[in-house]
XYZ file of C-alpha atoms in Angstrom:
785
model
C -15.021 11.613 42.236
C -17.221 14.232 42.226
C -21.215 13.111 42.103
C -24.348 14.869 41.508
C -27.601 13.443 43.526
C -30.873 14.854 45.225
C -30.663 15.255 48.754
C -33.930 14.340 51.057
C -34.300 17.050 53.310
C -33.313 16.312 57.015
C -35.798 15.804 59.757
C -35.441 19.370 62.109
C -37.133 16.952 65.165
C -33.210 15.348 64.640
C -32.010 18.754 66.154
C -34.280 19.444 67.743
C -34.541 16.949 70.560
C -31.796 17.576 73.613
C -29.048 19.288 71.516
C -27.320 20.999 73.916
C -25.672 23.259 70.773
C -25.815 23.365 67.100
C -23.096 24.656 65.206
C -23.720 26.019 61.853
C -20.974 25.557 58.859
C -21.717 27.569 56.038
C -21.407 26.211 52.289
C -17.991 26.986 50.407
C -17.180 27.604 46.523
C -15.194 25.660 45.042
C -12.215 26.823 43.214
C -10.995 24.833 40.195
C -8.075 25.208 38.190
C -6.263 24.183 35.012
C -5.453 20.593 34.614
C -1.683 20.245 34.932
C -0.255 20.361 31.832
C 2.128 17.456 31.604
C -1.374 15.480 32.339
C -1.862 12.900 29.019
C -4.578 13.782 27.610
C -6.312 10.293 27.669
C -6.399 10.897 31.914
C -8.048 14.070 30.938
C -10.781 12.496 29.440
C -11.335 9.366 31.200
C -11.639 11.825 34.144
C -13.844 14.174 32.545
C -16.198 11.302 31.403
C -16.342 10.578 35.389
C -17.481 14.283 36.382
C -14.607 15.758 36.423
C -14.125 19.112 34.641
C -11.318 20.298 36.301
C -9.060 19.506 39.625
C -9.403 21.778 42.315
C -6.189 24.205 43.647
C -5.183 22.134 46.670
C -5.065 18.922 43.922
C -2.999 20.190 41.269
C -1.281 21.527 44.251
C -0.239 18.079 45.366
C -0.175 16.116 41.763
C 2.746 19.243 40.900
C 4.671 18.551 43.823
C 4.439 15.020 43.514
C 5.011 14.609 39.952
C 8.118 16.481 40.406
C 9.699 13.925 42.718
C 8.934 16.052 46.172
C 7.218 14.047 48.842
C 3.878 15.336 49.663
C 1.179 15.255 52.090
C -2.173 16.328 51.400
C -4.015 17.456 54.265
C -7.617 18.737 53.384
C -10.885 17.805 54.661
C -13.070 15.362 54.321
C -14.891 14.986 50.798
C -12.143 17.031 49.149
C -10.987 15.047 46.924
C -7.623 14.460 47.871
C -7.519 10.788 45.754
C -7.140 12.894 42.859
C -4.346 14.815 44.467
C -2.510 11.484 43.902
C -3.957 10.010 41.057
C -2.780 12.155 38.871
C 0.987 11.628 39.138
C 0.514 7.934 39.138
C -2.053 6.960 37.138
C 0.427 9.608 34.406
C 3.467 7.707 35.438
C 2.432 4.345 33.955
C 1.046 5.981 31.285
C 4.002 7.524 30.144
C 6.568 4.475 31.759
C 5.063 0.505 30.273
C 7.406 -0.534 33.848
C 6.189 1.989 36.317
C 5.238 -0.004 39.461
C 2.864 2.393 41.663
C 1.679 1.176 45.283
C -0.982 1.991 47.669
C -1.798 1.904 50.857
C -4.942 1.343 52.634
C -5.900 0.866 56.793
C -9.259 -0.499 55.428
C -9.901 -2.709 52.865
C -12.613 -1.064 52.515
C -10.956 1.993 51.305
C -8.424 0.217 49.006
C -11.317 -1.495 47.876
C -13.691 2.037 46.784
C -10.022 2.653 45.332
C -9.910 0.178 43.029
C -13.133 0.620 42.305
C -12.773 4.021 41.202
C -9.524 3.529 38.912
C -11.183 0.823 37.403
C -14.002 2.480 36.025
C -11.504 4.708 34.295
C -10.453 2.078 31.448
C -6.679 3.488 31.631
C -4.817 1.220 28.970
C -2.109 -0.664 30.526
C -2.598 0.102 34.111
C -3.494 -3.420 35.343
C -4.977 -2.174 38.108
C -5.385 -5.096 41.261
C -6.543 -5.247 45.168
C -3.829 -7.228 47.320
C -4.990 -8.108 50.359
C -5.909 -11.148 53.285
C -8.984 -11.490 50.822
C -7.497 -12.492 47.347
C -6.405 -16.085 46.540
C -3.641 -17.431 45.795
C -4.250 -17.455 41.733
C -4.551 -13.817 42.334
C -1.607 -13.466 44.314
C 0.542 -14.994 41.379
C -1.478 -12.776 39.035
C 0.057 -9.421 41.066
C 3.017 -10.365 41.553
C 3.632 -11.371 38.308
C 1.720 -8.692 36.236
C -0.096 -5.921 38.198
C 1.065 -2.467 38.074
C -1.090 -0.108 40.461
C -1.651 -2.234 43.769
C -3.712 -1.216 46.526
C -2.981 -3.077 49.791
C -2.490 -2.408 52.935
C 0.513 -2.751 55.629
C 0.089 -5.870 56.737
C 0.464 -7.331 53.258
C 3.455 -5.322 52.986
C 5.121 -6.502 56.046
C 3.874 -10.109 55.661
C 4.314 -10.965 52.461
C 6.063 -8.724 49.909
C 9.167 -7.517 52.383
C 9.488 -11.167 53.087
C 9.527 -12.973 50.101
C 10.893 -9.401 48.031
C 12.807 -12.044 46.013
C 9.862 -12.739 44.073
C 8.488 -8.528 43.994
C 11.554 -8.264 42.292
C 9.813 -6.402 38.957
C 7.276 -3.954 41.092
C 9.940 -3.029 43.587
C 12.855 -2.432 41.149
C 10.065 0.011 38.823
C 8.254 1.213 42.273
C 8.086 5.226 41.226
C 4.793 6.109 43.979
C 3.958 5.063 46.838
C 0.716 6.374 48.330
C -0.262 6.376 52.000
C -3.581 6.875 51.956
C -5.828 8.637 55.508
C -2.091 8.168 57.288
C -3.747 10.316 60.031
C -5.244 7.041 60.828
C -1.893 5.281 61.227
C -0.987 6.735 64.514
C 0.236 4.818 68.497
C 2.054 1.600 68.216
C 0.148 0.321 64.508
C 1.904 3.726 63.186
C 5.303 3.190 64.890
C 4.784 -0.030 63.251
C 3.721 1.259 60.259
C 6.190 4.004 59.910
C 9.539 0.895 60.487
C 6.881 -1.202 57.195
C 7.715 1.471 55.381
C 11.267 2.371 56.774
C 12.049 -1.830 54.972
C 9.930 -0.897 51.914
C 11.960 2.520 51.024
C 15.550 -0.194 52.018
C 14.943 -2.985 49.909
C 13.277 -0.531 46.740
C 16.883 1.274 47.134
C 18.741 -2.080 46.991
C 16.519 -2.685 43.960
C 17.524 0.960 42.464
C 14.335 2.864 42.868
C 13.283 5.535 44.674
C 9.371 6.249 45.072
C 8.271 9.396 46.144
C 6.058 9.279 48.326
C 2.335 11.135 48.428
C -0.323 10.697 51.280
C -3.167 11.422 52.210
C -4.385 13.029 54.892
C -7.878 14.890 57.496
C -7.096 17.716 58.274
C -4.201 17.176 61.507
C -2.156 18.944 63.714
C 1.112 19.644 61.997
C 1.179 17.276 59.352
C 3.827 17.639 57.593
C 5.740 16.489 61.287
C 3.425 13.067 61.032
C 3.470 12.457 57.210
C 7.965 13.111 58.029
C 8.099 10.658 60.642
C 5.745 8.487 59.270
C 8.421 7.913 56.396
C 11.050 8.828 57.875
C 11.440 11.208 55.195
C 11.437 15.425 54.177
C 7.365 16.113 53.239
C 5.868 18.787 51.602
C 2.069 19.370 53.105
C -0.215 21.158 50.931
C -3.427 22.251 53.131
C -5.469 24.850 51.104
C -8.826 23.335 50.631
C -10.204 24.537 47.692
C -13.185 21.928 47.215
C -16.747 22.707 47.646
C -18.806 21.998 50.636
C -22.425 22.495 51.416
C -23.469 23.460 54.251
C -23.742 21.255 57.469
C -24.825 21.919 61.065
C -23.308 19.718 63.256
C -25.860 18.818 66.485
C -23.923 17.872 69.910
C -26.808 16.882 72.061
C -27.311 14.210 75.339
C -29.818 11.476 75.914
C -32.263 12.569 78.154
C -33.068 10.858 81.518
C -35.418 8.453 81.645
C -38.737 8.955 83.392
C -38.459 9.268 87.510
C -35.698 7.895 87.484
C -31.866 8.974 87.386
C -31.034 6.883 85.084
C -30.212 7.751 81.481
C -31.511 6.611 78.448
C -28.449 5.238 76.711
C -26.801 6.469 73.841
C -26.998 3.315 72.158
C -30.767 3.663 72.175
C -31.591 7.148 72.062
C -28.971 6.832 68.394
C -31.115 3.345 67.175
C -34.156 5.673 67.734
C -32.588 8.257 65.308
C -31.155 5.996 62.945
C -35.054 4.817 63.294
C -36.635 8.043 62.926
C -34.271 9.089 59.998
C -34.501 5.621 57.886
C -38.946 6.373 58.424
C -38.178 9.920 56.745
C -36.663 8.322 53.843
C -33.568 9.954 55.100
C -30.065 8.068 54.230
C -28.219 7.798 57.268
C -24.834 6.326 58.876
C -24.441 5.293 62.448
C -21.430 5.360 63.807
C -20.739 3.409 66.878
C -18.100 2.868 69.040
C -17.435 -1.302 69.165
C -18.351 -4.181 67.232
C -21.286 -5.493 69.829
C -22.734 -1.119 69.483
C -22.936 -1.643 65.684
C -24.987 -5.136 65.909
C -27.232 -3.856 69.144
C -27.890 -0.259 67.264
C -29.212 -2.311 63.873
C -30.785 -5.083 66.138
C -33.015 -2.150 67.792
C -33.568 0.002 64.647
C -34.404 -2.719 62.962
C -37.607 -3.908 64.760
C -38.690 -0.317 65.439
C -39.404 0.072 61.905
C -40.556 -3.807 61.159
C -43.637 -2.254 63.970
C -43.938 0.986 62.002
C -43.622 -0.746 58.160
C -43.485 -4.171 58.410
C -40.319 -4.836 55.745
C -38.695 -1.355 56.824
C -36.360 -3.194 58.780
C -34.213 -4.920 56.029
C -33.412 -1.539 54.994
C -31.278 -0.524 57.799
C -27.813 -3.600 58.629
C -24.881 -3.406 60.624
C -21.188 -3.185 58.808
C -18.140 -3.899 61.231
C -14.878 -5.928 60.765
C -14.992 -9.627 61.941
C -16.884 -10.047 59.434
C -15.765 -12.012 56.318
C -15.443 -11.083 52.962
C -18.397 -11.909 51.381
C -20.980 -10.386 53.815
C -18.550 -6.677 54.067
C -18.987 -6.731 49.832
C -22.881 -7.547 50.194
C -23.443 -4.605 52.482
C -21.812 -2.710 50.461
C -23.370 -2.738 47.260
C -26.561 -2.486 48.965
C -25.275 0.810 50.552
C -23.882 2.209 47.486
C -26.570 0.944 45.432
C -29.138 3.177 47.742
C -30.557 -0.203 48.926
C -29.988 0.372 52.207
C -31.314 3.563 53.745
C -29.744 3.208 57.408
C -26.145 1.430 58.373
C -24.732 1.383 61.691
C -21.157 1.055 61.471
C -17.397 1.057 63.871
C -14.983 3.488 61.826
C -14.122 0.714 59.520
C -16.378 3.455 56.718
C -14.649 6.226 58.310
C -11.846 6.351 56.339
C -11.989 7.640 52.230
C -14.866 5.157 51.276
C -16.878 7.568 48.534
C -20.871 7.193 50.212
C -22.409 8.480 47.743
C -25.792 10.306 48.726
C -26.056 10.527 52.496
C -28.320 12.942 54.361
C -27.194 12.544 58.041
C -24.246 11.366 60.297
C -25.396 9.998 63.901
C -22.215 10.336 66.239
C -22.855 7.622 69.247
C -19.851 8.736 71.762
C -16.903 11.345 70.516
C -14.937 8.746 68.743
C -11.762 10.070 70.455
C -10.055 12.657 68.453
C -10.793 15.940 66.484
C -9.761 14.150 64.054
C -12.109 11.064 64.100
C -15.147 13.298 65.080
C -14.920 16.003 61.429
C -14.197 12.788 59.962
C -16.679 11.169 60.540
C -19.271 13.836 60.410
C -18.260 13.953 56.675
C -19.688 11.631 55.753
C -22.661 13.045 54.827
C -23.271 15.615 51.846
C -20.284 14.294 50.540
C -21.784 14.878 46.969
C -21.412 18.910 47.624
C -25.714 18.639 49.249
C -26.210 20.021 52.876
C -26.044 17.874 55.410
C -26.656 17.028 59.140
C -24.276 15.678 61.799
C -25.502 14.444 65.464
C -22.861 13.413 68.258
C -24.980 11.797 70.748
C -22.568 11.709 74.474
C -22.717 8.489 75.467
C -22.571 8.471 80.080
C -19.177 9.558 79.933
C -16.957 12.472 81.060
C -15.374 13.274 78.056
C -18.562 12.962 76.288
C -20.265 15.657 79.040
C -17.422 17.680 78.929
C -17.794 18.292 75.396
C -21.591 18.628 74.520
C -21.595 21.273 76.798
C -17.911 22.955 76.088
C -18.994 22.937 72.010
C -15.508 25.480 71.696
C -13.328 22.324 72.417
C -14.085 21.020 69.124
C -15.611 24.037 67.300
C -13.444 26.325 66.216
C -10.350 24.038 67.471
C -7.127 22.357 65.500
C -7.378 19.383 64.240
C -4.971 17.470 67.496
C -1.290 15.898 66.087
C -0.764 12.942 65.091
C 0.810 10.507 68.305
C 3.277 7.931 66.763
C 6.727 6.553 68.329
C 8.969 4.510 65.688
C 11.729 4.631 68.686
C 10.122 2.855 70.943
C 11.569 -0.704 71.842
C 9.079 -2.835 71.935
C 8.645 -1.774 67.342
C 11.652 -0.975 66.860
C 13.666 -4.285 68.393
C 10.986 -6.795 66.254
C 10.812 -4.388 63.327
C 14.776 -4.626 62.838
C 15.023 -8.407 63.250
C 12.293 -8.459 59.967
C 14.717 -6.388 58.208
C 17.524 -8.306 58.990
C 16.073 -11.678 58.204
C 14.641 -9.854 54.687
C 18.492 -8.525 54.012
C 21.581 -8.410 56.176
C 21.581 -4.851 58.109
C 23.921 -2.507 57.671
C 25.872 0.451 59.903
C 23.653 2.872 57.114
C 20.929 0.949 57.311
C 20.385 1.748 60.643
C 20.771 5.487 60.399
C 17.127 4.932 58.218
C 16.090 3.124 61.349
C 16.346 6.250 63.069
C 18.857 7.070 66.984
C 18.134 4.199 68.801
C 18.900 1.737 66.179
C 22.527 0.642 67.027
C 21.741 0.516 70.693
C 18.733 -2.038 69.456
C 21.209 -4.273 67.233
C 23.517 -4.157 70.122
C 21.055 -5.858 72.561
C 19.397 -8.070 69.977
C 22.607 -9.416 68.708
C 23.714 -9.940 73.046
C 20.340 -11.806 72.709
C 20.997 -14.522 69.631
C 18.472 -12.943 68.170
C 20.783 -11.118 65.375
C 24.598 -12.589 64.283
C 27.406 -10.372 63.119
C 29.625 -10.602 59.758
C 31.766 -8.682 58.265
C 28.533 -8.105 55.621
C 25.974 -7.116 58.527
C 23.867 -8.310 61.212
C 21.878 -11.318 60.347
C 18.624 -12.777 61.479
C 19.716 -16.304 63.550
C 16.788 -17.886 64.031
C 14.185 -20.346 61.411
C 11.325 -18.736 59.541
C 10.769 -14.545 59.842
C 10.131 -13.074 62.838
C 6.227 -13.128 63.945
C 5.666 -9.584 64.357
C 2.118 -8.317 65.508
C 1.779 -4.660 63.528
C -1.467 -3.706 65.734
C -0.096 -4.532 69.038
C -3.389 -6.532 69.879
C -0.937 -10.041 72.047
C -1.407 -12.856 68.230
C -3.326 -14.354 66.015
C -6.829 -13.415 65.629
C -9.737 -15.759 67.262
C -12.070 -17.579 64.919
C -15.524 -17.896 65.976
C -16.683 -20.952 65.254
C -20.442 -22.302 65.288
C -20.628 -24.932 67.619
C -23.270 -26.694 65.502
C -22.801 -26.547 62.317
C -18.758 -25.658 62.157
C -19.076 -22.072 60.733
C -16.958 -19.700 60.629
C -18.770 -16.726 62.141
C -16.099 -13.953 62.051
C -12.650 -13.322 64.168
C -12.121 -10.891 67.157
C -8.675 -9.683 67.715
C -6.275 -11.831 70.170
C -6.262 -8.337 72.550
C -10.399 -8.131 73.069
C -10.591 -12.070 73.039
C -10.490 -12.889 76.917
C -12.835 -9.375 77.877
C -15.724 -10.873 74.301
C -15.130 -14.326 74.091
C -14.838 -15.649 78.026
C -16.865 -18.348 78.718
C -20.628 -17.781 79.490
C -20.224 -14.451 77.173
C -23.154 -13.044 74.856
C -21.615 -12.461 71.426
C -23.775 -10.935 68.850
C -23.240 -11.503 65.287
C -25.550 -9.622 62.567
C -28.262 -9.136 64.783
C -28.072 -12.755 65.840
C -27.452 -13.555 69.406
C -24.760 -16.494 70.381
C -23.574 -17.528 73.421
C -19.356 -18.894 74.043
C -19.107 -22.237 75.437
C -15.507 -22.634 74.683
C -12.666 -20.652 75.143
C -9.400 -22.205 73.425
C -6.650 -19.932 73.928
C -4.302 -22.059 72.467
C -6.135 -22.762 69.048
C -7.503 -19.163 68.857
C -10.423 -20.837 68.388
C -14.181 -20.037 70.646
C -17.311 -22.903 69.913
C -20.555 -20.290 70.895
C -23.920 -21.778 70.474
C -27.103 -19.241 68.958
C -29.207 -18.501 71.680
C -31.104 -15.389 72.562
C -30.720 -14.292 76.723
C -32.460 -11.970 77.856
C -29.124 -10.594 79.672
C -25.738 -9.043 78.638
C -22.312 -9.804 79.975
C -19.271 -7.386 81.452
C -15.954 -8.832 81.584
C -14.011 -7.916 85.076
C -10.729 -7.435 85.519
C -7.992 -6.990 87.931
C -4.820 -4.602 88.070
C -1.063 -4.367 89.331
C 1.295 -2.127 88.468
C 4.745 -1.664 89.693
C 7.529 1.458 88.770
C 10.023 0.101 86.827
C 11.881 3.624 86.795
C 10.447 7.536 86.482
C 11.943 9.533 83.312
C 10.777 12.704 84.675
C 9.464 14.466 87.150
C 7.723 17.975 88.539
C 8.699 18.353 92.194
C 5.847 20.921 93.250
C 5.996 19.873 97.144
C 3.077 18.252 98.373
C 2.438 16.475 94.627
C 4.795 15.153 92.462
C 3.922 14.132 88.845
C 5.504 11.444 87.512
C 6.028 10.436 83.868
C 8.454 6.378 84.117
C 8.498 3.055 83.040
C 6.079 0.365 85.119
C 5.222 -2.805 84.525
C 1.444 -3.479 84.430
C -0.481 -7.251 84.653
C -4.114 -7.711 83.754
C -6.165 -10.704 84.471
C -10.132 -11.555 84.082
C -11.203 -13.247 86.830
C -14.913 -12.915 86.218
C -18.074 -11.953 84.716
C -21.615 -10.413 85.134
C -24.326 -11.014 83.820
C -26.619 -8.018 83.514
C -30.860 -7.786 82.402
C -31.163 -6.184 79.461
C -33.106 -2.945 79.646
C -32.863 -2.566 83.693
C -29.279 -2.917 83.332
C -29.792 -5.081 86.580
C -26.889 -6.751 87.676
C -28.656 -10.831 87.752
C -25.336 -11.891 88.996
C -21.037 -11.779 89.001
C -19.191 -15.351 88.024
C -16.224 -16.603 88.241
C -13.480 -16.591 85.419
C -10.154 -18.707 84.315
C -8.155 -16.888 82.506
C -4.018 -16.476 82.391
C -2.847 -13.136 83.242
C -1.820 -10.902 80.744
C 2.360 -8.609 81.791
C 3.004 -5.548 80.130
C 6.131 -2.676 80.447
C 4.804 0.589 79.045
C 4.853 3.962 79.996
C 2.689 6.000 82.428
C 2.483 9.054 84.213
C 1.675 9.235 87.789
C 0.614 12.091 90.243
C 1.347 11.497 94.005
C 0.172 13.876 97.233
C 1.289 13.502 100.427
C -1.515 12.800 103.057
C -1.404 16.317 104.934
C -2.105 18.171 101.671
C -5.538 16.081 101.090
C -6.082 16.477 104.973
C -5.868 20.152 104.171
C -8.191 20.133 101.521
C -10.186 19.287 103.652
C -10.859 14.624 103.020
C -11.379 12.200 106.031
C -9.184 9.878 105.023
C -11.432 6.833 105.093
C -12.734 8.889 101.711
C -8.986 9.198 99.814
C -9.443 5.885 97.689
C -12.987 7.006 96.603
C -12.164 10.760 95.881
C -8.828 8.816 93.945
C -10.186 6.505 92.153
C -12.817 9.075 90.881
C -10.091 11.087 89.691
C -8.493 8.367 87.391
C -11.656 7.568 85.864
C -12.361 11.250 84.787
C -9.315 11.634 83.841
C -9.012 8.604 81.768
C -11.871 9.660 80.082
C -11.079 13.449 79.335
C -7.439 12.585 78.167
C -8.691 11.845 74.364
C -9.033 16.144 74.483
C -4.762 15.939 74.907
C -3.941 13.151 72.544
C -4.886 11.242 68.956
C -6.875 8.448 71.488
C -9.356 6.836 73.192
C -10.187 5.665 76.632
C -9.840 2.421 75.419
C -6.152 2.519 75.049
C -5.278 3.335 78.277
C -5.903 2.339 81.289
C -5.130 3.404 84.957
C -4.665 2.603 88.918
C -5.062 4.418 92.195
C -4.340 3.607 95.934
C -3.596 5.856 99.028
C 0.148 3.686 99.766
C 1.090 2.226 96.115
C 4.166 0.184 97.099
C 6.649 2.280 94.775
C 5.620 5.731 95.966
C 4.244 5.151 99.703
C 1.736 7.728 99.311
C -1.502 8.666 97.622
C -1.049 8.014 93.474
C -2.855 7.911 90.829
C -1.937 6.593 87.345
C -2.615 6.882 83.620
C -1.058 4.327 81.551
C -0.150 3.611 78.008
C -1.786 -0.234 76.633
C 0.377 -0.936 74.240
C 4.184 -2.180 74.843
C 6.489 0.312 74.816
C 3.904 2.767 75.020
C 2.431 4.513 72.691
C 2.845 8.474 73.279
C 0.384 8.700 75.231
C 1.733 9.593 78.884
C 4.192 11.717 76.947
C 1.438 13.972 75.868
C -0.411 13.598 79.536
C 2.566 14.801 81.260
C 3.270 17.845 78.937
C -0.072 18.998 79.245
C -0.773 18.295 82.736
C -2.844 21.682 84.072
C -4.772 21.797 81.206
C -5.582 18.198 80.875
C -6.180 17.812 84.866
C -8.323 21.053 85.058
C -10.886 20.014 82.061
C -10.867 16.803 84.136
C -12.017 18.895 87.070
C -14.096 20.884 85.218
C -16.165 18.251 83.893
C -17.077 16.220 87.622
C -17.650 19.442 88.760
C -20.327 20.562 86.436
C -21.614 17.240 86.362
C -25.341 17.875 87.936
C -25.516 14.209 89.923
C -24.352 14.291 94.031
C -22.205 10.595 93.875
C -21.066 10.383 90.648
C -22.270 8.940 87.788
C -21.150 7.722 84.202
C -20.973 10.966 83.130
C -18.210 11.971 85.038
C -16.062 9.271 87.424
C -18.020 6.232 86.858
C -16.371 4.387 84.540
C -17.233 1.324 81.414
C -14.158 -0.603 81.885
C -14.156 0.037 85.670
C -12.673 -3.701 87.052
C -13.550 -2.840 90.953
C -17.514 -2.068 89.627
C -16.897 1.685 89.733
C -16.076 0.979 93.832
C -15.206 3.112 95.899
C -16.141 6.070 93.986
C -15.589 9.572 95.768
C -16.795 12.388 93.712
C -16.858 16.000 96.053
C -13.489 14.377 96.978
C -12.017 13.998 93.191
C -12.759 18.018 93.056
C -10.765 18.422 96.158
C -8.265 16.312 95.338
C -7.510 17.655 91.576
C -7.852 21.190 93.018
C -5.588 20.840 95.459
C -2.817 18.818 92.539
C -3.721 22.467 90.322
C -2.679 24.038 92.935
C 0.669 23.207 93.534
C 1.660 22.680 89.722
C 3.826 24.686 87.951
C 1.474 26.891 85.435
C 2.163 24.985 83.097
C 4.121 22.829 83.702
C 7.449 22.943 82.468
C 8.749 21.490 79.573
C 11.838 20.994 80.688
C 11.299 18.450 83.871
C 14.370 17.642 86.346
C 15.351 14.381 85.037
C 15.710 11.313 87.450
C 18.217 9.565 88.180
C 17.004 6.013 88.045
C 20.958 5.483 86.162
C 22.707 6.919 89.007
C 20.891 5.107 92.235
C 16.912 4.565 93.091
C 14.773 7.583 91.798
C 12.389 9.163 94.700
C 9.474 8.350 93.310
C 6.986 10.647 95.462
C 7.677 8.121 99.142
C 5.750 9.911 101.840
C 3.633 7.820 104.261
C 0.877 6.565 103.510
C -1.969 3.727 103.506
C -2.326 0.883 100.519
C -5.609 0.849 99.421
C -5.529 -0.400 95.446
C -7.931 0.519 92.459
C -8.848 -0.783 89.341
C -9.075 1.306 86.072
């Protein structure tokens, strides 16, 4: 919808302090067109009463294609009104066909709730819109199945509830006219690969009931939106990309926090963000601060609230945190307060990045590069959503990628955003999804075409293992119940955080993060309050905590072991080898540090007894001969630290090339790995079967490693710091590290590799015999990521 609000002037000091670059993006007028002739008069009148006099050209273009039955993706900028592009055909069909149904899919509950509010505000007869998500009660779910016609849900509910119980959803599936996939660029990596198969399963069952719905997708501007949408849906997709909406001017500042006085330590990005949020709220500037983690959201909101109360007693109540893991009533209360203007400042994870119409925001603070240019522009676009001028500020963390970006503005401004990376052929995704499909209805040879070229081999393997059984009518699921498949690859059910004294459920943490965030003794933050974990029960997926206010924070440490399974392809560059292949990774959280708040001083390190986790995934790695390292001037004693530093920086810079962030990937470096017998640096996908990130790193190796080398060399520190070669997730405590050696290693690698790396590398002979993994004499010295 389109709104008009007054915009509070942004304090100029937000721009001046520590800005390394200020980009001004000029305002742009809109290009409206007439309503499509097929839009019913009742729908036009309802939209006009909501402030939409005429659609923008891109809205009408996408709506026309969808109305004609063409699968379409609308990929335009933030706040360009993409929702009208799918609402026009969807609501028209519901109005002219009283039996038709529409399914709307969103990656977040907040976005789905926002879109449901927008549809209900139109007050159209017979539409019967309703939410169907994890917060929907049993009684409401029954009503949705029996009566709702416009269903606002998410891929998890389709996967866990609608498709397994499709017999109860016959009414919806038989008359399914449209499937809307909102913010489809969010479906990337392993999650996106799973969602791709959920959509194929939905198409398959709808066809069995006689329906062939039209897919309408909405996306942020992205590289190759039609190709990405086609991989996601398995359908031919037409893209509408020319944005005809008006836009206010955006001032976008890049800034690095200052150095602390009389120290070589830089002020933390969290502290700088909290200070800027405090200044903004005092000036009456409605501001949203995006941070990278749930814990960071709590910290920034708490710091800003305390500072505001010191400046103006009571003003701290107008700042809050927003993140996943909150209970439903807490999320809705915060959303209402923000929309009503009761809150002036909000510290949020990316839960509010997507689509939610945040009326009247003046400024956005982005604490740390969010991992992709698509997310960066999506977050920046939250400000000025009423068409007024706005401010966005990227505050660099002590991180190689962040520092590279704030000193190389051309890396984000004037460059296209990344193409979405997903791999539906990932066997760790395809196999479980085929089991889900077979449990819903017998798989036929014709069905296998829907799931892609790897489906036939996957079904043969599942049959051999006993998971499926072949019958004349197809392949059947052989086991009781339905397959237990986690779309997000988080490793199991979320862990409930429960207050020991009261039994009160505080929230949840995903299983993959629980070892590091909820281990015994961990400090856990929830809505500004601190708790300490007493017990982590992995069998019951429960963490018991007690309220406390310690003067320290906790940081988990882990150890990693990696072995090469096979080589997919490689480049032989003389003393340097570049490889892409499959690896087994074993990781274990073994201890945690307690660090004093403020100074970061390490108080102590305490051991933990948690089980190891195993992962088969895809990695890219390079080897370099000891002789070449010596020729580069490296003493052998410095090799482990040089490789370790290069590994850290390479992980930090990979998001420039792929749609990931450093927490999606891991690494290991060693002066003599057991499978290569050579100095080696590995970078691997942190998801079973890989998520496409390692493949992207391999394909862009010279550009990726070149940017890594430049980021290290450009940093003003002498021995290495968080801005270049230190890693916040290093299991070895950032030791050893040798910054000059890392530059020497990368110089040698880049000098040897072809420019660019050939797109068709020599295939490995791993099927015919033992592959050459770059074996050369070397001394083993493992380093963690």
